[in-house]
Amino acid sequence: MAYNIPEKYQDLTPAPQLDKKTLNKMVWMSCFLQASFNYERMQAAGWLWGILPGLQKIHTNKEDLKASMAHNLDFLNTHPFLVTFVMGIVLSLEQNKADTQTIRSVRISAAGPLGGIGDALFWLTLVPITAGITANMALEQKSIVGAILFLVIFNAFQFVIRWWLMHWSYNLGTKAVTMLTSNAKEFTRAASILGIFTVGALIANYGGTTVRIAIADPAINVQGLIDGVLPKLIPLLITLGLYALIKKGWTPIKCIILILVVGILGCAFGIWTGDSKAIDENGAGINGGYNPLVEWYELPAAE
């Protein structure tokens, strides 16, 4: 039998403020937001699990708690690291015994913009910057410390954000929704620009694709000519090419397959340089670091 969620709670007396211990507990529990992810209600079960300690303290009336749990099982899809922002707002409304329909509407309007903001803040900004710094440490020092440091920095940052958003939005109430929606576009754009700038710097710093070809007699190193025009030109062209393909409708999977095919064929025909630091039997460096399957030109003799 379907449960009809009432529009108003039976006990309309505002509940006392939630203590910091309960708020902090819900911050920890919000980490399991996607533990019960499904395609019917997305993150609804994890959302209810995370917010339940607060609801239990707010609604001492069992029927009100039942109604609150029911409407908090509505479809929800938001950024998992910023979900405590929505939790704080909803808890503030629940505490003041707002209409259930009002709470449901505010929850949807608050959760929606967080997807773009969270992606810009974390995946386009924090991850490239942190990964770029720690990956460089791991490569130079040949140590696992870089990988550990990445995990520590990333998770510490996202957990501090969870904790701060929970307390800030709970104390601010519905005003937080207005602040979010009025500045969401500008914030997302600023974070996206910073992320794109960082990704561009990573391409210039770590883009290692180079040409192995030598032409003319005496042999001319093609890569040397390209570096004279613009260093890291080939990684830049590859990035711009993939961007153009994605704009035309290509999926990331197709782009990855294309890169694999071009990379394998290019190495087989001696087009791309492989920097494996390989040496021959005499200890001299092997140009390109590998022997291509098809040799259609001669490299200059190693000095």
Coordinates of C-alpha atoms in Angstrom, one line a residue, residues 67-172:
A67 CA 6.7 11.4 6.9
S68 CA 10.1 13.1 6.9
M69 CA 11.9 9.8 6.0
A70 CA 9.5 9.2 3.2
H71 CA 9.9 12.5 1.4
N72 CA 13.7 12.3 2.0
L73 CA 13.7 9.2 -0.1
D74 CA 12.8 11.2 -3.2
F75 CA 15.1 11.1 -6.2
L76 CA 18.3 12.9 -5.5
N77 CA 21.4 13.4 -7.6
T78 CA 24.1 15.9 -6.5
H79 CA 27.8 16.2 -6.1
P80 CA 29.0 13.7 -3.4
F81 CA 31.6 16.0 -1.9
L82 CA 29.2 19.0 -1.6
V83 CA 26.1 17.1 -0.4
T84 CA 26.5 18.5 3.2
F85 CA 25.5 21.9 1.8
V86 CA 22.1 20.5 0.9
M87 CA 21.9 18.6 4.2
G88 CA 22.4 21.8 6.3
I89 CA 19.7 23.6 4.4
V90 CA 17.2 20.7 4.7
L91 CA 17.9 20.2 8.4
S92 CA 17.3 23.9 9.0
L93 CA 13.9 23.6 7.3
E94 CA 13.1 20.4 9.1
Q95 CA 14.0 22.0 12.4
N96 CA 11.5 24.8 11.7
K97 CA 8.8 22.3 10.6
A98 CA 8.4 23.8 7.1
D99 CA 5.8 22.2 4.8
T100 CA 7.1 18.9 3.3
Q101 CA 6.5 20.2 -0.2
T102 CA 8.6 23.3 0.5
I103 CA 11.4 21.1 1.8
R104 CA 11.3 18.9 -1.2
S105 CA 11.4 21.8 -3.6
V106 CA 14.3 23.5 -1.8
R107 CA 16.2 20.2 -1.7
I108 CA 15.9 19.8 -5.5
S109 CA 16.8 23.5 -6.2
A110 CA 19.9 23.3 -3.9
A111 CA 21.1 19.9 -5.2
G112 CA 21.0 20.7 -8.9
P113 CA 23.6 23.4 -9.3
L114 CA 26.2 21.6 -7.2
G115 CA 27.0 19.1 -10.0
G116 CA 28.6 21.7 -12.2
I117 CA 30.2 23.6 -9.3
G118 CA 31.6 20.4 -7.8
D119 CA 33.0 19.1 -11.1
A120 CA 34.7 22.5 -11.7
L121 CA 36.1 22.7 -8.2
F122 CA 37.3 19.1 -7.8
W123 CA 37.8 17.3 -11.1
L124 CA 38.9 20.4 -13.2
T125 CA 40.9 22.2 -10.5
L126 CA 41.9 20.2 -7.4
V127 CA 42.7 16.9 -9.1
P128 CA 44.9 18.3 -12.0
I129 CA 46.9 20.6 -9.7
T130 CA 47.4 18.0 -6.9
A131 CA 48.1 15.2 -9.4
G132 CA 50.5 17.3 -11.4
I133 CA 52.6 18.2 -8.3
T134 CA 52.6 14.8 -6.7
A135 CA 53.1 12.9 -9.9
N136 CA 56.2 15.0 -10.6
M137 CA 57.5 14.1 -7.1
A138 CA 56.9 10.4 -7.7
L139 CA 58.7 10.5 -11.1
E140 CA 61.7 12.4 -9.9
Q141 CA 62.1 10.7 -6.5
K142 CA 60.9 7.3 -7.8
S143 CA 59.0 6.9 -4.5
I144 CA 55.4 6.0 -3.5
V145 CA 55.3 9.1 -1.3
G146 CA 53.9 11.1 -4.2
A147 CA 50.9 8.8 -4.6
I148 CA 50.3 8.8 -0.8
L149 CA 50.6 12.6 -0.7
F150 CA 48.0 12.9 -3.5
L151 CA 45.4 10.8 -1.6
V152 CA 46.1 12.7 1.6
I153 CA 45.8 16.2 0.1
F154 CA 42.7 15.3 -2.0
N155 CA 40.7 13.6 0.8
A156 CA 41.7 16.1 3.4
F157 CA 40.5 18.9 1.2
Q158 CA 37.2 17.3 0.3
F159 CA 36.5 16.4 3.9
V160 CA 37.2 19.9 5.2
I161 CA 34.8 21.2 2.6
R162 CA 32.1 18.7 3.7
W163 CA 32.5 19.7 7.4
W164 CA 32.5 23.5 6.7
L165 CA 29.5 23.3 4.3
M166 CA 27.4 21.4 6.8
H167 CA 27.9 23.9 9.6
W168 CA 27.7 27.0 7.4
S169 CA 24.6 26.0 5.5
Y170 CA 22.7 24.8 8.6
N171 CA 23.3 28.1 10.4
L172 CA 22.5 30.1 7.3

